[in-house]
JSON list of C-alpha atoms in Angstrom, two decimals:
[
{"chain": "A", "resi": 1, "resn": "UNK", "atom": "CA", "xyz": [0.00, 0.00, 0.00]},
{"chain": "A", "resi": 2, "resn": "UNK", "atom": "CA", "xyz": [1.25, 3.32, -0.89]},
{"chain": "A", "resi": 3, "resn": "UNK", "atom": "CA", "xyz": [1.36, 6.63, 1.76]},
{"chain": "A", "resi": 4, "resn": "UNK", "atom": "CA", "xyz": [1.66, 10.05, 0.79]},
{"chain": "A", "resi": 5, "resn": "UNK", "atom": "CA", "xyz": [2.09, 12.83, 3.00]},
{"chain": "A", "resi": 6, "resn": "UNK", "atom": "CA", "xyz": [1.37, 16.44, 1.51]},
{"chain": "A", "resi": 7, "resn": "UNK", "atom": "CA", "xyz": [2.77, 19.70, 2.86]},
{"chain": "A", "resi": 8, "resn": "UNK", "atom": "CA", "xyz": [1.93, 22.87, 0.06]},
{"chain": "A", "resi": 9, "resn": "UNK", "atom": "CA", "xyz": [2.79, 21.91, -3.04]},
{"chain": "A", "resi": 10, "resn": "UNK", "atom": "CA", "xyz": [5.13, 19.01, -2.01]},
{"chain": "A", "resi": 11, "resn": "UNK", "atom": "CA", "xyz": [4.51, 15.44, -1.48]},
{"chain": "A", "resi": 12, "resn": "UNK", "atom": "CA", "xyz": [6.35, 12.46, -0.48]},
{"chain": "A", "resi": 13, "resn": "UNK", "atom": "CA", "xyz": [5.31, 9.20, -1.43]},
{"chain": "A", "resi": 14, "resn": "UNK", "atom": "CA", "xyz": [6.16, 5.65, -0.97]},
{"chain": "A", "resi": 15, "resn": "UNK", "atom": "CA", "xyz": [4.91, 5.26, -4.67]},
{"chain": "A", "resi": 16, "resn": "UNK", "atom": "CA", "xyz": [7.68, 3.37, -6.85]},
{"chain": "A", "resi": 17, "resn": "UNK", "atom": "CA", "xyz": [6.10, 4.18, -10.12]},
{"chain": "A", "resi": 18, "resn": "UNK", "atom": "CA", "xyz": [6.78, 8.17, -9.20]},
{"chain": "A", "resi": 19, "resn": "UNK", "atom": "CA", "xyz": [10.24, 7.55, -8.87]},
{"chain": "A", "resi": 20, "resn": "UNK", "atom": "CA", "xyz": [12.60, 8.89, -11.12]},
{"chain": "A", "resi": 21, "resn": "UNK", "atom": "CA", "xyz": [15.44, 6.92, -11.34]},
{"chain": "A", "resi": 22, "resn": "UNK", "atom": "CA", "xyz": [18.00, 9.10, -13.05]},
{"chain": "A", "resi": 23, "resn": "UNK", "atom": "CA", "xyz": [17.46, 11.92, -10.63]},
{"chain": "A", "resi": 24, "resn": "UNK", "atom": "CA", "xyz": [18.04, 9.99, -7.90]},
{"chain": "A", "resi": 25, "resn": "UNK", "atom": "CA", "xyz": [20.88, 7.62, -9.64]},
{"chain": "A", "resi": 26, "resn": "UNK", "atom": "CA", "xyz": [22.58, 11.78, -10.43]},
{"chain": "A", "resi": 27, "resn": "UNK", "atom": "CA", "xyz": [22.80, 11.96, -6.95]},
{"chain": "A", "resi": 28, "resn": "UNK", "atom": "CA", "xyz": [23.88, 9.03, -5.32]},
{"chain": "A", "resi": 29, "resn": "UNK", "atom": "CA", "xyz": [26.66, 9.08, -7.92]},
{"chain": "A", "resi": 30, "resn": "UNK", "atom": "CA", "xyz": [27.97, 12.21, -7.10]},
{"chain": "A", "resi": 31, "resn": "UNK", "atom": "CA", "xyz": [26.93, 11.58, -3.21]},
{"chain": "A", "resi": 32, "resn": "UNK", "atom": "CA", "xyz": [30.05, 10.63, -0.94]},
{"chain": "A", "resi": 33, "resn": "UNK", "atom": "CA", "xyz": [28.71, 7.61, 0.01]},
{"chain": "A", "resi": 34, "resn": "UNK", "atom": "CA", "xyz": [27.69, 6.20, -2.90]},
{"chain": "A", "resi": 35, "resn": "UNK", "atom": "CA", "xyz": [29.94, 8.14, -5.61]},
{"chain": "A", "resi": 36, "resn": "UNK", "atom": "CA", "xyz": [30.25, 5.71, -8.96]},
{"chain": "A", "resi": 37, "resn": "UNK", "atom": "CA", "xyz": [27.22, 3.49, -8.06]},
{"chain": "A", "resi": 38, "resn": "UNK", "atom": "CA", "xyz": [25.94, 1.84, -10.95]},
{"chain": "A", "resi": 39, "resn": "UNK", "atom": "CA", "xyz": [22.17, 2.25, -11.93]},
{"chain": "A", "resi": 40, "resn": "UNK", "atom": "CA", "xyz": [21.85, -1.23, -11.62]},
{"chain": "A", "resi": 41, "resn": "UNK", "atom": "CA", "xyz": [22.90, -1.13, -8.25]},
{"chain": "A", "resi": 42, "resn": "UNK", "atom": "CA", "xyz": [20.60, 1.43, -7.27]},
{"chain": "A", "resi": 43, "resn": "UNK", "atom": "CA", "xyz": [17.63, 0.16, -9.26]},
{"chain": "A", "resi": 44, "resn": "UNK", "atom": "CA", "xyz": [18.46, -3.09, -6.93]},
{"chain": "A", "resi": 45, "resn": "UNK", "atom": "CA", "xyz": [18.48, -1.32, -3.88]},
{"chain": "A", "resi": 46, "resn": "UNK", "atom": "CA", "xyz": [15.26, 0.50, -4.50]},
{"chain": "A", "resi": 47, "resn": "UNK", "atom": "CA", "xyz": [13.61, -2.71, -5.41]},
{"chain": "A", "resi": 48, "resn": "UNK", "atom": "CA", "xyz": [14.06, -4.31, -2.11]},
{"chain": "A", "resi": 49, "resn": "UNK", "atom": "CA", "xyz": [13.60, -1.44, 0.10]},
{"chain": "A", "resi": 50, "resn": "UNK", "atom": "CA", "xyz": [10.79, 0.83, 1.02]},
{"chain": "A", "resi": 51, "resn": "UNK", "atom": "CA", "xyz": [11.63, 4.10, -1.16]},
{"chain": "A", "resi": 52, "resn": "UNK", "atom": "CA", "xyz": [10.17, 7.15, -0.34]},
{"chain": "A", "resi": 53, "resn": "UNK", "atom": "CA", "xyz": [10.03, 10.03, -3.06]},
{"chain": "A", "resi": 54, "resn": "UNK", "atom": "CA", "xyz": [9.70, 14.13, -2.39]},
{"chain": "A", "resi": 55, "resn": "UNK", "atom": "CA", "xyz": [8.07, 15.89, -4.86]},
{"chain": "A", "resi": 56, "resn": "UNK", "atom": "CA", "xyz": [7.82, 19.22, -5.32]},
{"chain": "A", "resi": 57, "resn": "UNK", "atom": "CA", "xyz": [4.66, 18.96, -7.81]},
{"chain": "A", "resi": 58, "resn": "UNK", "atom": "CA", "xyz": [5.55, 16.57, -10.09]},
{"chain": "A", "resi": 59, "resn": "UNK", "atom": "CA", "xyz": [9.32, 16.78, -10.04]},
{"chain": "A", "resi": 60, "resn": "UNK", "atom": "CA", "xyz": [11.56, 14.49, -8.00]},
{"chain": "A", "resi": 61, "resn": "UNK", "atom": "CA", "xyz": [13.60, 16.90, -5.59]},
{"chain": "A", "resi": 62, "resn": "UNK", "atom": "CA", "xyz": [14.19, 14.41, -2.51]},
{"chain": "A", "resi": 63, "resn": "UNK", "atom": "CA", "xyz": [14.42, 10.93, -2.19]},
{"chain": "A", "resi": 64, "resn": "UNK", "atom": "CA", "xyz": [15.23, 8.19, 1.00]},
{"chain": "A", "resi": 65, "resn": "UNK", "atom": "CA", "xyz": [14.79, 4.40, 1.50]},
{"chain": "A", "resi": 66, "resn": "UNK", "atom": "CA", "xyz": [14.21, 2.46, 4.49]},
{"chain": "A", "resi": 67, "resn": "UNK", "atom": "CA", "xyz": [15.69, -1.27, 4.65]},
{"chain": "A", "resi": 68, "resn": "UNK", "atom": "CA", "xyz": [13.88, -3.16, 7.05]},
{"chain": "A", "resi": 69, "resn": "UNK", "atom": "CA", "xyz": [11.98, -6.65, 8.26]},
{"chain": "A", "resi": 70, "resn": "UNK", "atom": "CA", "xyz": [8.85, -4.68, 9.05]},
{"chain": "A", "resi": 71, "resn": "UNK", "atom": "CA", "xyz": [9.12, -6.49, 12.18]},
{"chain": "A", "resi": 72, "resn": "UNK", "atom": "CA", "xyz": [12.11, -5.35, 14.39]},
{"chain": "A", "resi": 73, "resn": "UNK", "atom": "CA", "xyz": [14.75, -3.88, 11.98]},
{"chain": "A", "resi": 74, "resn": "UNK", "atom": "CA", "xyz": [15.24, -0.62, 9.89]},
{"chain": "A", "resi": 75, "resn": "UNK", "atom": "CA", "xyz": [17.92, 1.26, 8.15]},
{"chain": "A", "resi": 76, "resn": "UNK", "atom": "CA", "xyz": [17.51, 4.41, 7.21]},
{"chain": "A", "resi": 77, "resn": "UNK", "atom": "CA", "xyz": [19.88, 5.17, 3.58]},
{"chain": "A", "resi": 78, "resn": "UNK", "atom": "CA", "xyz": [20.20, 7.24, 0.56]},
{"chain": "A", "resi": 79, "resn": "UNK", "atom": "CA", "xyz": [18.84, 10.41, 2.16]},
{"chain": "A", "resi": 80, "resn": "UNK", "atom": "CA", "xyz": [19.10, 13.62, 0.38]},
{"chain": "A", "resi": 81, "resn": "UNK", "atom": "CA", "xyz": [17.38, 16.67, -0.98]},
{"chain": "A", "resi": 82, "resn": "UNK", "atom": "CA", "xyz": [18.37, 18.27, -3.66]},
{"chain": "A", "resi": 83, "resn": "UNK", "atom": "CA", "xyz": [20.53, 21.51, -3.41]},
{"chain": "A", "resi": 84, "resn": "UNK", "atom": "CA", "xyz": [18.19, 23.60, -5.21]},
{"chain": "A", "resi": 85, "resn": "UNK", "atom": "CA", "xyz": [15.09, 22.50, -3.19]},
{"chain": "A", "resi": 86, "resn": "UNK", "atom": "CA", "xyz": [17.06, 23.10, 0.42]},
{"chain": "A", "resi": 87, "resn": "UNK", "atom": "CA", "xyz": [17.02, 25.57, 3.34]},
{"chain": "A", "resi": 88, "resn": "UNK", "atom": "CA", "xyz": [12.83, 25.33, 3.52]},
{"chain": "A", "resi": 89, "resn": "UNK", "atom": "CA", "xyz": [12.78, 22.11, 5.93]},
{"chain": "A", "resi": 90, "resn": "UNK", "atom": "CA", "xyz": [11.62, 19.75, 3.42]},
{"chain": "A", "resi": 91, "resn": "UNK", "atom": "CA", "xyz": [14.73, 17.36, 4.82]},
{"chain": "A", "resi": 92, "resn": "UNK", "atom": "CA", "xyz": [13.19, 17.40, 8.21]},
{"chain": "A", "resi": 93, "resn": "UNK", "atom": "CA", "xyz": [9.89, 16.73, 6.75]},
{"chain": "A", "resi": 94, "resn": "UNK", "atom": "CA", "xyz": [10.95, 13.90, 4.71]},
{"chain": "A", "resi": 95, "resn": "UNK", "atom": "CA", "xyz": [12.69, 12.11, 7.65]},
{"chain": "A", "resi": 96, "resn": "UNK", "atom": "CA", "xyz": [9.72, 12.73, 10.53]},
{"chain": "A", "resi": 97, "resn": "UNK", "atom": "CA", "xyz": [7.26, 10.86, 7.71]},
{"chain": "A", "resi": 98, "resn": "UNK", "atom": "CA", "xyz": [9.80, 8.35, 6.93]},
{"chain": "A", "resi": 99, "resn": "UNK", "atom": "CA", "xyz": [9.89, 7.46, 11.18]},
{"chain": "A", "resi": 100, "resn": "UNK", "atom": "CA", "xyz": [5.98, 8.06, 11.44]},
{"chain": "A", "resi": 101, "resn": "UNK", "atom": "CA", "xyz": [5.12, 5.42, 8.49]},
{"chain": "A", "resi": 102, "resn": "UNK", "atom": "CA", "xyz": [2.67, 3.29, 9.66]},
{"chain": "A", "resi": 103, "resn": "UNK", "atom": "CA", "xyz": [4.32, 0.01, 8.31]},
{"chain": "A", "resi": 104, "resn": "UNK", "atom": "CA", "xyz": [7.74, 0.97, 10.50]},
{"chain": "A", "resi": 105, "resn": "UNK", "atom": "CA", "xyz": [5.76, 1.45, 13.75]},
{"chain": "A", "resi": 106, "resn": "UNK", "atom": "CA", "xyz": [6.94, -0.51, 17.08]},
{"chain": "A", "resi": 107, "resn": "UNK", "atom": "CA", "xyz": [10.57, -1.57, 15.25]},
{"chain": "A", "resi": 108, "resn": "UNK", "atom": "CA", "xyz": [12.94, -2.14, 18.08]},
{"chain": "A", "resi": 109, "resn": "UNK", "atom": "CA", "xyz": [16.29, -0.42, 16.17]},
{"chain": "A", "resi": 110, "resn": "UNK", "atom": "CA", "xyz": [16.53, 1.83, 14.05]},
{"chain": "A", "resi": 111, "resn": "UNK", "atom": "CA", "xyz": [19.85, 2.93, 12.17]},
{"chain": "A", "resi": 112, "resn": "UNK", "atom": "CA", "xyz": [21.72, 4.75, 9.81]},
{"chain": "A", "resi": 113, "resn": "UNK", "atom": "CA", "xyz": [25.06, 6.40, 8.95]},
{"chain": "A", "resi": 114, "resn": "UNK", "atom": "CA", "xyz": [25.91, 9.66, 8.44]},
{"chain": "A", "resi": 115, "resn": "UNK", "atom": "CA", "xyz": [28.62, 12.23, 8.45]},
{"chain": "A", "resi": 116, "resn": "UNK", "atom": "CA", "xyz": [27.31, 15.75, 8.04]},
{"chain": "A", "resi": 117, "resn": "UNK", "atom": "CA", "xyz": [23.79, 15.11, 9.36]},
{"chain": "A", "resi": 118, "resn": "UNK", "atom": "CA", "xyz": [23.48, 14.10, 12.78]},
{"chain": "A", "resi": 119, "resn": "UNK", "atom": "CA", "xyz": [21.65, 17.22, 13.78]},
{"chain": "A", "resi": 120, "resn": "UNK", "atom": "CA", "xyz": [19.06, 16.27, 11.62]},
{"chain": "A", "resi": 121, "resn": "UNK", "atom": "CA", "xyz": [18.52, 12.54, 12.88]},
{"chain": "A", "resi": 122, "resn": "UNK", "atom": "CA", "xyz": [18.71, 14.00, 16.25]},
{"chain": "A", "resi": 123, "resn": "UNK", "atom": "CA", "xyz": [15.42, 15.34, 15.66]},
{"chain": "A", "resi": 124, "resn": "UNK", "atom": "CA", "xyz": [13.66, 12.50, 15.41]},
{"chain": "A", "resi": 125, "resn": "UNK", "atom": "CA", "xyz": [15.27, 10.65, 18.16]},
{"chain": "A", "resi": 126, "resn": "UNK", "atom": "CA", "xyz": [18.31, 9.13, 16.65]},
{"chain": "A", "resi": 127, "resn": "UNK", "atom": "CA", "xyz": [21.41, 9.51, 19.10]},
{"chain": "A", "resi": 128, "resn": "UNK", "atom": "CA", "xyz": [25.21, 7.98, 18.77]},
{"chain": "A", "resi": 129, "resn": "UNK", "atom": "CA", "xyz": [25.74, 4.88, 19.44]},
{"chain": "A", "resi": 130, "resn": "UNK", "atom": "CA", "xyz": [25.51, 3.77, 23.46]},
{"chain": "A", "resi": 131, "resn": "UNK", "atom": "CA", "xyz": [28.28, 0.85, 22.70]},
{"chain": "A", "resi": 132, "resn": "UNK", "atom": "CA", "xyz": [30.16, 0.98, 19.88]},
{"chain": "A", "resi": 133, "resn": "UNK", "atom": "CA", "xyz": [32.26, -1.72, 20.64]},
{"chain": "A", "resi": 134, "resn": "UNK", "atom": "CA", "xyz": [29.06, -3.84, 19.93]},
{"chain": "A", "resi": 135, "resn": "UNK", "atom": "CA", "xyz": [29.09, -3.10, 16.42]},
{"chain": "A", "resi": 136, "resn": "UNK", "atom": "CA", "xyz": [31.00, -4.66, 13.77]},
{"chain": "A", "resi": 137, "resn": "UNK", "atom": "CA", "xyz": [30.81, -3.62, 9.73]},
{"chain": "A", "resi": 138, "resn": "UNK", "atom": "CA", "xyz": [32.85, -4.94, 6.50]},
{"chain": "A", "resi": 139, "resn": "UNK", "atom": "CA", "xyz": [32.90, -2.03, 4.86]},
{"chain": "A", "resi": 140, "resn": "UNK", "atom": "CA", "xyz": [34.64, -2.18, 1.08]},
{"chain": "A", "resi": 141, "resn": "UNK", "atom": "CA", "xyz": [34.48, 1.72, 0.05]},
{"chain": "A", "resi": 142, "resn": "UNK", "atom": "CA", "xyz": [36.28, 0.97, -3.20]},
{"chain": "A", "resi": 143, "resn": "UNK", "atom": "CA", "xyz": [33.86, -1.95, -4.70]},
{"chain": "A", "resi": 144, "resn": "UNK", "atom": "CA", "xyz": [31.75, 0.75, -6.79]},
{"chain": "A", "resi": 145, "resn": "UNK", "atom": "CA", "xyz": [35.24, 1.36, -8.48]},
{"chain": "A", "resi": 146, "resn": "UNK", "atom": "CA", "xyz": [35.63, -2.01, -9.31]},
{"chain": "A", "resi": 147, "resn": "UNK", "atom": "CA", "xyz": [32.26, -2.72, -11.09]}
]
């Protein structure tokens, strides 16, 4: 089922068939988390996530995904605005939906990574981690390079 939230003349919306790939593909490309991602890879990754689109009318100006078991687990990824569309809280907006959603209600985690934005996530409850040396990652930063 798809959920739209409306705010003026934005929306956001959980609809796939809204998406437009090549904006957000641009982005993640150029993004430093993602720079050189293939569209492949993030036609994938949209696939088997819940994406959620901004929209300001018709056009594609925000974009986030949420990777999750609906039951216990999410990861929050991908999250951006773009620059053009900034500075009128539409980021804040798009993350508060994304953590209201009613599918993503009662999950026991929730995380994400970030370097720039923890102000943001702080917002909606999101803190630093309580024990790091709980986590583990295997992390290969070059593999987008490689394909």
């Amino acid at each position: 089922m798809n959920h739209e939230w409306k705010r003026d003349r934005y929306t956001i919306s959980t609809n796939r068939e809204r998406l437009d790939l090549n904006v957000i593909h641009g982005f993640l490309t150029q993004s430093y988390w993602a720079a050189g991602v293939p569209v492949e890879i993030v036609k994938r990754s949209i696939e088997n996530s819940l994406p959620f689109g901004l929209y300001d009318s018709d056009r594609q100006i925000g974009f986030a995904r949420v990777i999750t078991d609906y039951a216990t687990f999410a990861y929050l990824a991908d999250v951006f605005v773009l620059e053009d569309a900034r500075g009128a809280g539409l980021g804040k907006w798009l993350v508060a939906a994304i953590i209201s959603h009613p599918e993503l209600q009662g999950l026991r985690r929730w995380m994400l990574a970030t370097r720039d934005a923890h102000g943001l996530y702080r917002m909606v409850g999101f803190e630093s981690l309580k024990q790091p040396d709980r986590w583990m990652e295997k992390h290969e930063p070059s593999l987008y390079v490689k394909l």
